[in-house]
mmCIF file of C-alpha atoms and ligand atoms in Angstrom:
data_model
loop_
_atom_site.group_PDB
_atom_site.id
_atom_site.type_symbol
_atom_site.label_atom_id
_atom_site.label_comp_id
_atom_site.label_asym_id
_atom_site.label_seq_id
_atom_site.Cartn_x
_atom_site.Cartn_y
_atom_site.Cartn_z
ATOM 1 C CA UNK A 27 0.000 0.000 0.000
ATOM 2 C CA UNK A 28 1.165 3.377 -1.299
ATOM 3 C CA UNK A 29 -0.179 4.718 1.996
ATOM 4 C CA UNK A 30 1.928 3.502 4.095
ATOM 5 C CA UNK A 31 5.486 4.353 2.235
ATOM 6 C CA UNK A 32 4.277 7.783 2.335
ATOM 7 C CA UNK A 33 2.695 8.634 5.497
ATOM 8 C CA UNK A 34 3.558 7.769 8.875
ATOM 9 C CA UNK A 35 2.164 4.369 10.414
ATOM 10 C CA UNK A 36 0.603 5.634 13.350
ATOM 11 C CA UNK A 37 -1.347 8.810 11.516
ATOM 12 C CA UNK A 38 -4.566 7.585 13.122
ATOM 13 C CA UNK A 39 -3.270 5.498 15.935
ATOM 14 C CA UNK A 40 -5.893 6.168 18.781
ATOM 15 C CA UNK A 41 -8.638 7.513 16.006
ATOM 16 C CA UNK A 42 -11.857 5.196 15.465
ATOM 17 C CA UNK A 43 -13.058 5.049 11.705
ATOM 18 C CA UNK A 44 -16.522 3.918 10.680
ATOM 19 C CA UNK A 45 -17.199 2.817 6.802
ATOM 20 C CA UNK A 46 -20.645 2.318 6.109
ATOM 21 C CA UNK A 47 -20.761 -0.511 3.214
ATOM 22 C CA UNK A 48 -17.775 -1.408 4.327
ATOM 23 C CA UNK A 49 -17.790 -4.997 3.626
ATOM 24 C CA UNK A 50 -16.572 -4.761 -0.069
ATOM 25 C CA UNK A 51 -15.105 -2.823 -2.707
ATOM 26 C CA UNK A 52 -14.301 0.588 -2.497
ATOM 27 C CA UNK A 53 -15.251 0.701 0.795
ATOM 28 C CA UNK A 54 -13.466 -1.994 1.890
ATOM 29 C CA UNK A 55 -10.438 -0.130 0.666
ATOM 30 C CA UNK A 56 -11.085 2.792 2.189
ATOM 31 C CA UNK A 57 -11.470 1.096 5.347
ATOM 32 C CA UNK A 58 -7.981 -0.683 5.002
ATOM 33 C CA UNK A 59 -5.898 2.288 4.366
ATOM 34 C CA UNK A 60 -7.046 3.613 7.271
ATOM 35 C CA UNK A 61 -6.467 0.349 9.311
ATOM 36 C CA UNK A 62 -2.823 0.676 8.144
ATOM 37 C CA UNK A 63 -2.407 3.881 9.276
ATOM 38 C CA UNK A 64 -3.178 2.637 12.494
ATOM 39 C CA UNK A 65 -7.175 3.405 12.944
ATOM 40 C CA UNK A 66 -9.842 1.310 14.702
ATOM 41 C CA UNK A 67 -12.467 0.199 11.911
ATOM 42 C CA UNK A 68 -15.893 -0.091 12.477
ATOM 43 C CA UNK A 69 -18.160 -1.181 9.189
ATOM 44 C CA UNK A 70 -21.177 -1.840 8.724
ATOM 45 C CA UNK A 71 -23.330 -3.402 5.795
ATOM 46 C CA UNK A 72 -26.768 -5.781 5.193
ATOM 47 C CA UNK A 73 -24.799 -9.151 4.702
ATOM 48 C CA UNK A 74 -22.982 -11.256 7.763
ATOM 49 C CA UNK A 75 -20.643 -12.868 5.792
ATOM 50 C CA UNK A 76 -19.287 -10.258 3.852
ATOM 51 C CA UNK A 77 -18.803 -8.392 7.272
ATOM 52 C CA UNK A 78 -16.677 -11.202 8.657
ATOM 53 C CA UNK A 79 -14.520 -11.729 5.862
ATOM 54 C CA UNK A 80 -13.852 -7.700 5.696
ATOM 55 C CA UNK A 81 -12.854 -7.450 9.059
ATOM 56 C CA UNK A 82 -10.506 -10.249 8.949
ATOM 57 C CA UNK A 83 -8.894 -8.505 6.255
ATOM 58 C CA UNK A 84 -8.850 -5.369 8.548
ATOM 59 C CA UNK A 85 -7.495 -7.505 11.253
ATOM 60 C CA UNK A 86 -5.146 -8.762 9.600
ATOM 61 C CA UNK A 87 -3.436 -5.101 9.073
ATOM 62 C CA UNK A 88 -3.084 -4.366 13.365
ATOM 63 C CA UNK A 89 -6.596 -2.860 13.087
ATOM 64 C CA UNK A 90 -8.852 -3.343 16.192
ATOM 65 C CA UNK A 91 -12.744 -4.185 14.612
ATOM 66 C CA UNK A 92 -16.349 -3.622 15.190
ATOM 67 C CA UNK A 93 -18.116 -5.469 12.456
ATOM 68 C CA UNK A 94 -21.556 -4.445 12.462
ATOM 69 C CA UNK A 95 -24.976 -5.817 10.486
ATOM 70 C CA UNK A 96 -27.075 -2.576 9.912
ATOM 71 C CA UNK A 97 -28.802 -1.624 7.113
ATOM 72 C CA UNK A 98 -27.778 2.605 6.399
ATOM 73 C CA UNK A 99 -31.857 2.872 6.157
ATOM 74 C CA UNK A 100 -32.818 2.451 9.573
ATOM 75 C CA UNK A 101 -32.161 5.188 12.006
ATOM 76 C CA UNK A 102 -32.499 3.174 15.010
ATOM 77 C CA UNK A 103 -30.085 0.197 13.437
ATOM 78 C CA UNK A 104 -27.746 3.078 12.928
ATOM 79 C CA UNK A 105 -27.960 4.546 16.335
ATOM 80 C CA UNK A 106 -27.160 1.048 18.069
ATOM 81 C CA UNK A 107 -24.474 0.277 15.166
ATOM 82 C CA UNK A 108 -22.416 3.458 16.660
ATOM 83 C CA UNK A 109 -23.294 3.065 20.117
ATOM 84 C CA UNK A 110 -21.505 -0.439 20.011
ATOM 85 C CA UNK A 111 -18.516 1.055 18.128
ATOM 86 C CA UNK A 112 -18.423 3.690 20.316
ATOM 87 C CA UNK A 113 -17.976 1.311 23.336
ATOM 88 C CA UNK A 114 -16.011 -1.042 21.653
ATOM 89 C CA UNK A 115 -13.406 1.214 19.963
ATOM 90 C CA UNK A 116 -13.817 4.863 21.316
ATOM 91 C CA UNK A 117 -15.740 7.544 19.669
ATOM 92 C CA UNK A 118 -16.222 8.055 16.065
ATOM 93 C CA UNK A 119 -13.360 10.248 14.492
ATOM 94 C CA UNK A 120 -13.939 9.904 10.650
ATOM 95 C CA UNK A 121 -17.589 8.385 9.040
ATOM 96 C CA UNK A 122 -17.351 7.878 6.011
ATOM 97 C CA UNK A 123 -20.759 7.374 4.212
ATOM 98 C CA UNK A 124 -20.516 4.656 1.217
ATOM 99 C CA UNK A 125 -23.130 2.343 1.383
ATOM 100 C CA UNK A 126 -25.066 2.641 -1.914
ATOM 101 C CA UNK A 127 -27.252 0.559 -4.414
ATOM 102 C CA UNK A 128 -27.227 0.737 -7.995
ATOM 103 C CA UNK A 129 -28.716 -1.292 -11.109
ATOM 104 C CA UNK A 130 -28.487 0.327 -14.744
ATOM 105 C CA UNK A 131 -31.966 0.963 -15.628
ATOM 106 C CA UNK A 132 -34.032 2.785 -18.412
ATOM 107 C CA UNK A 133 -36.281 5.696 -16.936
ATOM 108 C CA UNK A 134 -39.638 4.369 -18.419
ATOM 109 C CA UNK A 135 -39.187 1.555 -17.076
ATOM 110 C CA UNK A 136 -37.948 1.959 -14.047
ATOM 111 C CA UNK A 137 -40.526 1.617 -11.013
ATOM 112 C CA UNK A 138 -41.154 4.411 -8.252
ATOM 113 C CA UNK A 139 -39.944 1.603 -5.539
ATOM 114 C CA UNK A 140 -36.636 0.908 -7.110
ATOM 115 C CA UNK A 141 -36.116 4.600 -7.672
ATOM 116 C CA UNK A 142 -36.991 5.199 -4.289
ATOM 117 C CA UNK A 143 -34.938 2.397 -3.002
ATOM 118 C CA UNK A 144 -31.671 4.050 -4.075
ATOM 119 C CA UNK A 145 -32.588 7.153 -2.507
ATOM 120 C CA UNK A 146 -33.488 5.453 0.630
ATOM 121 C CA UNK A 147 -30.040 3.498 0.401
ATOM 122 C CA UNK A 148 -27.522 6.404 -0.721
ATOM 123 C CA UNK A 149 -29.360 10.304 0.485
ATOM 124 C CA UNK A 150 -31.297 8.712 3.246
ATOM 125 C CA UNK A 151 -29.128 6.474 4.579
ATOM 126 C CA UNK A 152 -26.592 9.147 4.241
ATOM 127 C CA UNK A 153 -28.239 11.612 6.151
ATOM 128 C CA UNK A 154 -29.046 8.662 8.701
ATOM 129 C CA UNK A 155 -25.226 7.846 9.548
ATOM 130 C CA UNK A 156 -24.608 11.935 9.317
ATOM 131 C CA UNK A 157 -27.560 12.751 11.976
ATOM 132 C CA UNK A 158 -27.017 9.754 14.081
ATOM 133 C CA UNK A 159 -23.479 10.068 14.071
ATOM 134 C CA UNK A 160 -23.240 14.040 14.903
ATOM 135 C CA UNK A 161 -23.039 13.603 19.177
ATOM 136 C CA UNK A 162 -19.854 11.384 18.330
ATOM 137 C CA UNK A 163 -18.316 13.466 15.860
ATOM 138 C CA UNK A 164 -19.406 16.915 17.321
ATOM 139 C CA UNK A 165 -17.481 15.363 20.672
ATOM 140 C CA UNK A 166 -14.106 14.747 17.982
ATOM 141 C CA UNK A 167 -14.283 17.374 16.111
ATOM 142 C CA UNK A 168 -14.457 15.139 13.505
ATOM 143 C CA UNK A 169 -15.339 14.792 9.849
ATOM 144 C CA UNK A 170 -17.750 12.907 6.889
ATOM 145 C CA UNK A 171 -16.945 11.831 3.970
ATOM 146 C CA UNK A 172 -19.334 10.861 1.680
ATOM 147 C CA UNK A 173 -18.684 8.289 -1.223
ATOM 148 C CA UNK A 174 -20.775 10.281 -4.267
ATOM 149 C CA UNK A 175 -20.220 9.726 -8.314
ATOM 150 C CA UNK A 176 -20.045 11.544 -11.219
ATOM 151 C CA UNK A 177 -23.638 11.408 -12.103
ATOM 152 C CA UNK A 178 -24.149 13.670 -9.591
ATOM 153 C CA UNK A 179 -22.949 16.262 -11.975
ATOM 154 C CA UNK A 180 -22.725 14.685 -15.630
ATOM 155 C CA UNK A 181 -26.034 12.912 -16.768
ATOM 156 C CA UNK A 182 -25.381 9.010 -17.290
ATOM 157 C CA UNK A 183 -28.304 7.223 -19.223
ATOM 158 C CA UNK A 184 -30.033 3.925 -16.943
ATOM 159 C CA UNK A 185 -29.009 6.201 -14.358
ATOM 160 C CA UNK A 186 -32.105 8.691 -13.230
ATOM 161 C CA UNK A 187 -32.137 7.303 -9.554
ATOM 162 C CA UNK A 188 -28.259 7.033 -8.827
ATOM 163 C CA UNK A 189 -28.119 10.704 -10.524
ATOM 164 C CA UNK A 190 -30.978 11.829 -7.812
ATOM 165 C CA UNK A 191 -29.378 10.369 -5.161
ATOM 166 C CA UNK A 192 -25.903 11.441 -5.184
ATOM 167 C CA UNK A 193 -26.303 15.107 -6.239
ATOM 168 C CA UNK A 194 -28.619 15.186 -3.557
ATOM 169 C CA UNK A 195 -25.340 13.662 -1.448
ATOM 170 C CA UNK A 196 -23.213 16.355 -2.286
ATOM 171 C CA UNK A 197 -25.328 19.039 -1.839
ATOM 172 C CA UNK A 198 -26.515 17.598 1.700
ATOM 173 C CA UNK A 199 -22.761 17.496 2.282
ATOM 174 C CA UNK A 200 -22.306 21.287 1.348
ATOM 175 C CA UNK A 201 -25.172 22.520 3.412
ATOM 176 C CA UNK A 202 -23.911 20.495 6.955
ATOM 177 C CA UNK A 203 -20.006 22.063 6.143
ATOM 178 C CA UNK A 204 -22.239 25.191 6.687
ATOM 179 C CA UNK A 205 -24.181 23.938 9.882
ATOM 180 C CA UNK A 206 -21.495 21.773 11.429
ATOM 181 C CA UNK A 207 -18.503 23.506 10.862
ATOM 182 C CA UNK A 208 -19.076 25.638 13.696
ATOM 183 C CA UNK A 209 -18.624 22.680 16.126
ATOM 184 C CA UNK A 210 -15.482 21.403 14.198
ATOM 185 C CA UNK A 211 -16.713 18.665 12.309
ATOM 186 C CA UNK A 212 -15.744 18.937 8.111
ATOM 187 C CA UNK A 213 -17.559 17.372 5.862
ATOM 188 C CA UNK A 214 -16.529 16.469 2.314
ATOM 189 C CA UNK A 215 -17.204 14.363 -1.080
ATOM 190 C CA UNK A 216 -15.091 12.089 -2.940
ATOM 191 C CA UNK A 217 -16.618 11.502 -6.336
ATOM 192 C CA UNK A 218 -14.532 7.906 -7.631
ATOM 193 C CA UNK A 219 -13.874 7.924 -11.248
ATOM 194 C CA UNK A 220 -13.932 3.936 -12.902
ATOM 195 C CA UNK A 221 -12.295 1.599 -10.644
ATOM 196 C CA UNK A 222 -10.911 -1.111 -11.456
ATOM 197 C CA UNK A 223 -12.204 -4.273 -9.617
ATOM 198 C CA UNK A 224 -15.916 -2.844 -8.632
ATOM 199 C CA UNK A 225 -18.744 -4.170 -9.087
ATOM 200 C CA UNK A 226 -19.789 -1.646 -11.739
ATOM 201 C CA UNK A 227 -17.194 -2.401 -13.770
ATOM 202 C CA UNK A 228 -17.399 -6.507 -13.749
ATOM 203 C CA UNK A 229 -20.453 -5.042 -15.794
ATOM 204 C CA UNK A 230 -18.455 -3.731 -18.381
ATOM 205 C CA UNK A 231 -17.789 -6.331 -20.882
ATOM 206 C CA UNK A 232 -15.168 -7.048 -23.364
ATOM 207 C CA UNK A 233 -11.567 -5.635 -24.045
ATOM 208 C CA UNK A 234 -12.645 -3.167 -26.774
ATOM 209 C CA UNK A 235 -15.235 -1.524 -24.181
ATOM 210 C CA UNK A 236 -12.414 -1.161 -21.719
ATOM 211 C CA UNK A 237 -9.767 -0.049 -23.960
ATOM 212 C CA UNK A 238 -11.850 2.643 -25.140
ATOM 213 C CA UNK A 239 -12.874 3.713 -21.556
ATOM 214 C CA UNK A 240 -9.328 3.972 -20.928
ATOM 215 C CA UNK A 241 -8.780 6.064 -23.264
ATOM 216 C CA UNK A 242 -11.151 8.445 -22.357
ATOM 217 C CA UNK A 243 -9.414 9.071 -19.237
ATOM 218 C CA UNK A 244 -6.852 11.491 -19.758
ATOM 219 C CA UNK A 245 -4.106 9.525 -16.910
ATOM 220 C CA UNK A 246 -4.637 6.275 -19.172
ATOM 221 C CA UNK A 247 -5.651 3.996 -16.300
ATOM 222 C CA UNK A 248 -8.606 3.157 -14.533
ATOM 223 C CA UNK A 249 -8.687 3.653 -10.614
ATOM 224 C CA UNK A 250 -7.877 1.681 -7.840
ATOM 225 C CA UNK A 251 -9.481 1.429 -5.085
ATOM 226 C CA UNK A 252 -6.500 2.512 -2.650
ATOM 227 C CA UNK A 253 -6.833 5.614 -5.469
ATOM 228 C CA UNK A 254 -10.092 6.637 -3.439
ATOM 229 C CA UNK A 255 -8.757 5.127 -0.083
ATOM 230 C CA UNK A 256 -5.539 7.568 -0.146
ATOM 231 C CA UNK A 257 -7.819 10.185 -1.009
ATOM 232 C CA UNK A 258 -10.296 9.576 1.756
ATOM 233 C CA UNK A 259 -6.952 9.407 3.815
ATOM 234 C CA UNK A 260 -6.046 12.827 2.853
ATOM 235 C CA UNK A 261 -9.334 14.628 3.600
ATOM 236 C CA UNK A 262 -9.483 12.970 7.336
ATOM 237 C CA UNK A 263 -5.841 13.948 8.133
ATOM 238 C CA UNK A 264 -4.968 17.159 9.343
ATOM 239 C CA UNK A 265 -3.290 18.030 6.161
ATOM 240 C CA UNK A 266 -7.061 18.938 5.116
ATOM 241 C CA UNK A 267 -7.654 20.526 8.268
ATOM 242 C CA UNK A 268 -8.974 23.702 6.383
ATOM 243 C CA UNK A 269 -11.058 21.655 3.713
ATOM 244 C CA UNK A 270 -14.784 21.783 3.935
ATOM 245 C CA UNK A 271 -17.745 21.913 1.563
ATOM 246 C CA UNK A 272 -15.362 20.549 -0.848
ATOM 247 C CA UNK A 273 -15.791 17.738 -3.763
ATOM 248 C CA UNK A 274 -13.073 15.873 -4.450
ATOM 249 C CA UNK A 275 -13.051 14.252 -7.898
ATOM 250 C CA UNK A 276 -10.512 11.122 -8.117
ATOM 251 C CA UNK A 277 -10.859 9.720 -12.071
ATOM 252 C CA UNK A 278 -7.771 10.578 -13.267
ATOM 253 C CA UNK A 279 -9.185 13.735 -15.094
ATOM 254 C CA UNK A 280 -12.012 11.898 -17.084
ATOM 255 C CA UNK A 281 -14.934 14.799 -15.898
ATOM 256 C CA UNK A 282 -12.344 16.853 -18.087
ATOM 257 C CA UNK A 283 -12.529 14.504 -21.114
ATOM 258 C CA UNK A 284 -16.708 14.334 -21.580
ATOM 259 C CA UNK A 285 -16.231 16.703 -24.775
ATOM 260 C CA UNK A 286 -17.393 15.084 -27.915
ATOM 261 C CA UNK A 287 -13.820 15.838 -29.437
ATOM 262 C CA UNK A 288 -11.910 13.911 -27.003
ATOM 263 C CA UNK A 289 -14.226 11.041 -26.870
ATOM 264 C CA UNK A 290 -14.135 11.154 -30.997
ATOM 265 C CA UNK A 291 -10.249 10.379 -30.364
ATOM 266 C CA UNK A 292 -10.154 14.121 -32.034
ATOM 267 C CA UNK A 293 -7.654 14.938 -29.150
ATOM 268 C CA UNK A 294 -5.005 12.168 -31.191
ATOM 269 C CA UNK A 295 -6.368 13.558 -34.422
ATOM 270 C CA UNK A 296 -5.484 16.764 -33.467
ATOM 271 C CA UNK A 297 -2.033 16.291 -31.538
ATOM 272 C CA UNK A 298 -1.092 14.485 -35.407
ATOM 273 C CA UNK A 299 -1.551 17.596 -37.175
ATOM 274 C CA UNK A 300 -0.013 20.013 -34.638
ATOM 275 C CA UNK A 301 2.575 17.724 -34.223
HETATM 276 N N1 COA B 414 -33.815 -3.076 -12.509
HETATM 277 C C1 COA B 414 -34.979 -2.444 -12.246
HETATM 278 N N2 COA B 414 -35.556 -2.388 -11.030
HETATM 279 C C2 COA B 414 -34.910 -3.013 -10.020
HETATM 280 C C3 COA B 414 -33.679 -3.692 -10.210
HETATM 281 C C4 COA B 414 -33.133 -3.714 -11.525
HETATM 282 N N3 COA B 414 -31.983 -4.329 -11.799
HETATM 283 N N4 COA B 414 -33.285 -4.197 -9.025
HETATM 284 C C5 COA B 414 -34.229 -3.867 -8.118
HETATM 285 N N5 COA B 414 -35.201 -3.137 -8.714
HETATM 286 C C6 COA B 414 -36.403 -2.615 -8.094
HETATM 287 C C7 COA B 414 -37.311 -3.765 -7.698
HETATM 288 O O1 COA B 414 -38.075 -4.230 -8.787
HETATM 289 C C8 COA B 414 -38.148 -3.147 -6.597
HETATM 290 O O2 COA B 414 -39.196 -2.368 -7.131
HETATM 291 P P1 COA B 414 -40.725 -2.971 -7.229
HETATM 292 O O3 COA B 414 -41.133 -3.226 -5.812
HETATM 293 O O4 COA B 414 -41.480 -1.863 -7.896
HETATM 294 O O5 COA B 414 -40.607 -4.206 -8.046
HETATM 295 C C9 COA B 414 -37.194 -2.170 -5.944
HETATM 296 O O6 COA B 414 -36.107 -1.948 -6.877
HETATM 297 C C10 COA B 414 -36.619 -2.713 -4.672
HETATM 298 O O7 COA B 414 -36.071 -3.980 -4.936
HETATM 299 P P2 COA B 414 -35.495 -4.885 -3.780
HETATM 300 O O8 COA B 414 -34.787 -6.038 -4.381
HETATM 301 O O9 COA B 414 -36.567 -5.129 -2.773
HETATM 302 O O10 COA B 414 -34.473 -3.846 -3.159
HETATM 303 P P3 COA B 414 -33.455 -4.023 -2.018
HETATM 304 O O11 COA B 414 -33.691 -2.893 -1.120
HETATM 305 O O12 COA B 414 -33.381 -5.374 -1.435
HETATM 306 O O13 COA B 414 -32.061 -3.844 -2.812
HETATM 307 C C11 COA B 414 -31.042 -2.602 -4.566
HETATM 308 C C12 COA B 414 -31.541 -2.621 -3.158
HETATM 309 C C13 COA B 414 -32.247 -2.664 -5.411
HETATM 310 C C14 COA B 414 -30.342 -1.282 -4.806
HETATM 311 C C15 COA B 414 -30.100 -3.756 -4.935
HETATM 312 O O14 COA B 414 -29.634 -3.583 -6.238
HETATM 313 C C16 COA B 414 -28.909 -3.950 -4.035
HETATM 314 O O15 COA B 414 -29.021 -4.167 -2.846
HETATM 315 N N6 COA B 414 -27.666 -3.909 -4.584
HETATM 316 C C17 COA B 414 -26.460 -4.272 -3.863
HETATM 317 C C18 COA B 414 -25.565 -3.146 -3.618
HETATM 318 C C19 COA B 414 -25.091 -2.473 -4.870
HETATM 319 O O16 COA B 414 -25.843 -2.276 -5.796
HETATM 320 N N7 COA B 414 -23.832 -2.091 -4.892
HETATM 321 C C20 COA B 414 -23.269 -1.312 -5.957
HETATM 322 C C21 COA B 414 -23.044 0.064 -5.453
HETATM 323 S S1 COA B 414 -22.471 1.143 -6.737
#
């Protein structure tokens, strides 16, 4: 891990972390570059056994863990999931709010109850961990992340309810930087470009899809999901001290690419003739 060659072991030695989702995939990662800088991990997600094999892995890097089953759109589950981490590891320094749903599906045909289950899932359930966490974090002077994506400001197609939900994320996240700020506690975005390994991408199929994905992202590489853990890292460390309000895009520059003459490969085209 990156994370630790660069930044000191015990960075959040002491500090209690809480991922919701974070039994797999990105959140997962974020979780574990925070246990190897020393943090106690609390997660929380809807399925047992992805729980227990997550916080072995979290174990297994020195981290003390609180494994909880909650599901993010239950208030009260919430409420008892942080009142056991709380006693178990010490109160919550960093939440970070990832748990999410998503299924690619056309508008017309999608049905109010799946739309609404997303937003239950990602803006409710984020505003659940946020409200149910504040006593903790208002104690720490501590901080949110929240795990958004980039349809929360670029349109994707099959996408109405994801799009809903996570601009709704951000701008929830913008307007408690403005309440909460006074009692210390930051809140902040991280908007994950493609990463490689998720489960939205195992959805991608074929080489020639991929390839021409890559492409469209000016680093030439798709994400990993230390990418978004370093940069979670970042925002809770008090190198960020100062950040609030703030979205942080990690996708290797791709927002910057959506024109139709870089997706035409008219950038190349162009580079040719200017030499
Ligand atoms: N296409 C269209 N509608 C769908 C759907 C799909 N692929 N999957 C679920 N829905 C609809 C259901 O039909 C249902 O609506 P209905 O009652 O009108 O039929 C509604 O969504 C709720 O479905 P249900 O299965 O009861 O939801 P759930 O709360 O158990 O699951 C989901 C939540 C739907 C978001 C599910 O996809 C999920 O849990 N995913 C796992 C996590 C995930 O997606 N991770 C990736 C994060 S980026």
């Amino acid at each position: 891990m990156l994370v630790t060659r660069y930044l000191a072991k015990d960075l959040f030695n002491g500090k209690t972390v809480f991922v919701t989702g974070g039994g797999s995939g990105i959140n997962l990662g974020v979780a574990k570059n925070f246990a190897a800088l020393g943090a106690n991990v609390a997660i929380c997600g809807r399925t047992r056994e992805k729980l227990n094999a997550a916080a072995a892995e979290l174990s297994a890097l020195g981290a003390k863990v609180c494994a909880v089953a909650a599901d993010v759109r239950e208030f009260g589950a919430l409420e008892k999931a942080f009142a056991r981490s709380a006693a178990e590891l010490g109160p919550m320094d960093v939440l970070v709010c990832g748990a999410a749903g998503n299924f690619l599906v056309p508008a017309e045909t999608l049905s109010p109850n799946g739309f609404k289950s997303v937003i239950d899932i990602d803006l409710l359930g984020s505003f659940n961990a946020s409200r149910a966490s504040f006593e903790q974090l208002r104690a720490t002077k501590g901080t949110i992340i929240y795990i958004s994506a980039g349809m929360a400001y670029m349109p994707h197609a099959f996408q109405v309810h994801v799009g809903a939900a996570k601009a709704g994320i951000d701008m929830m996240m913008k307007n408690l930087a403005i309440e909460w700020g006074r009692h210390g506690v930051r809140t902040n975005s991280i908007v994950p470009g493609p990463i490689e390994g998720t489960e939205g991408m195992k959805r991608l199929s074929g080489e020639a899809q991929l390839a021409k994905l890559i492409n469209g992202i000016p680093l030439k590489r798709m994400g990993t999901v230390d990418d978004i853990g370093q940069a979670a890292v970042f925002l809770a460390s008090p190198l960020a001290a100062y950040i609030s309000g703030c979205v942080m895009v990690v996708d290797g520059g791709q927002n910057l690419a959506g024109s139709a003459l870089f997706n035409m490969g008219a950038e190349q085209m162009l580079r040719a003739q200017v030499g």
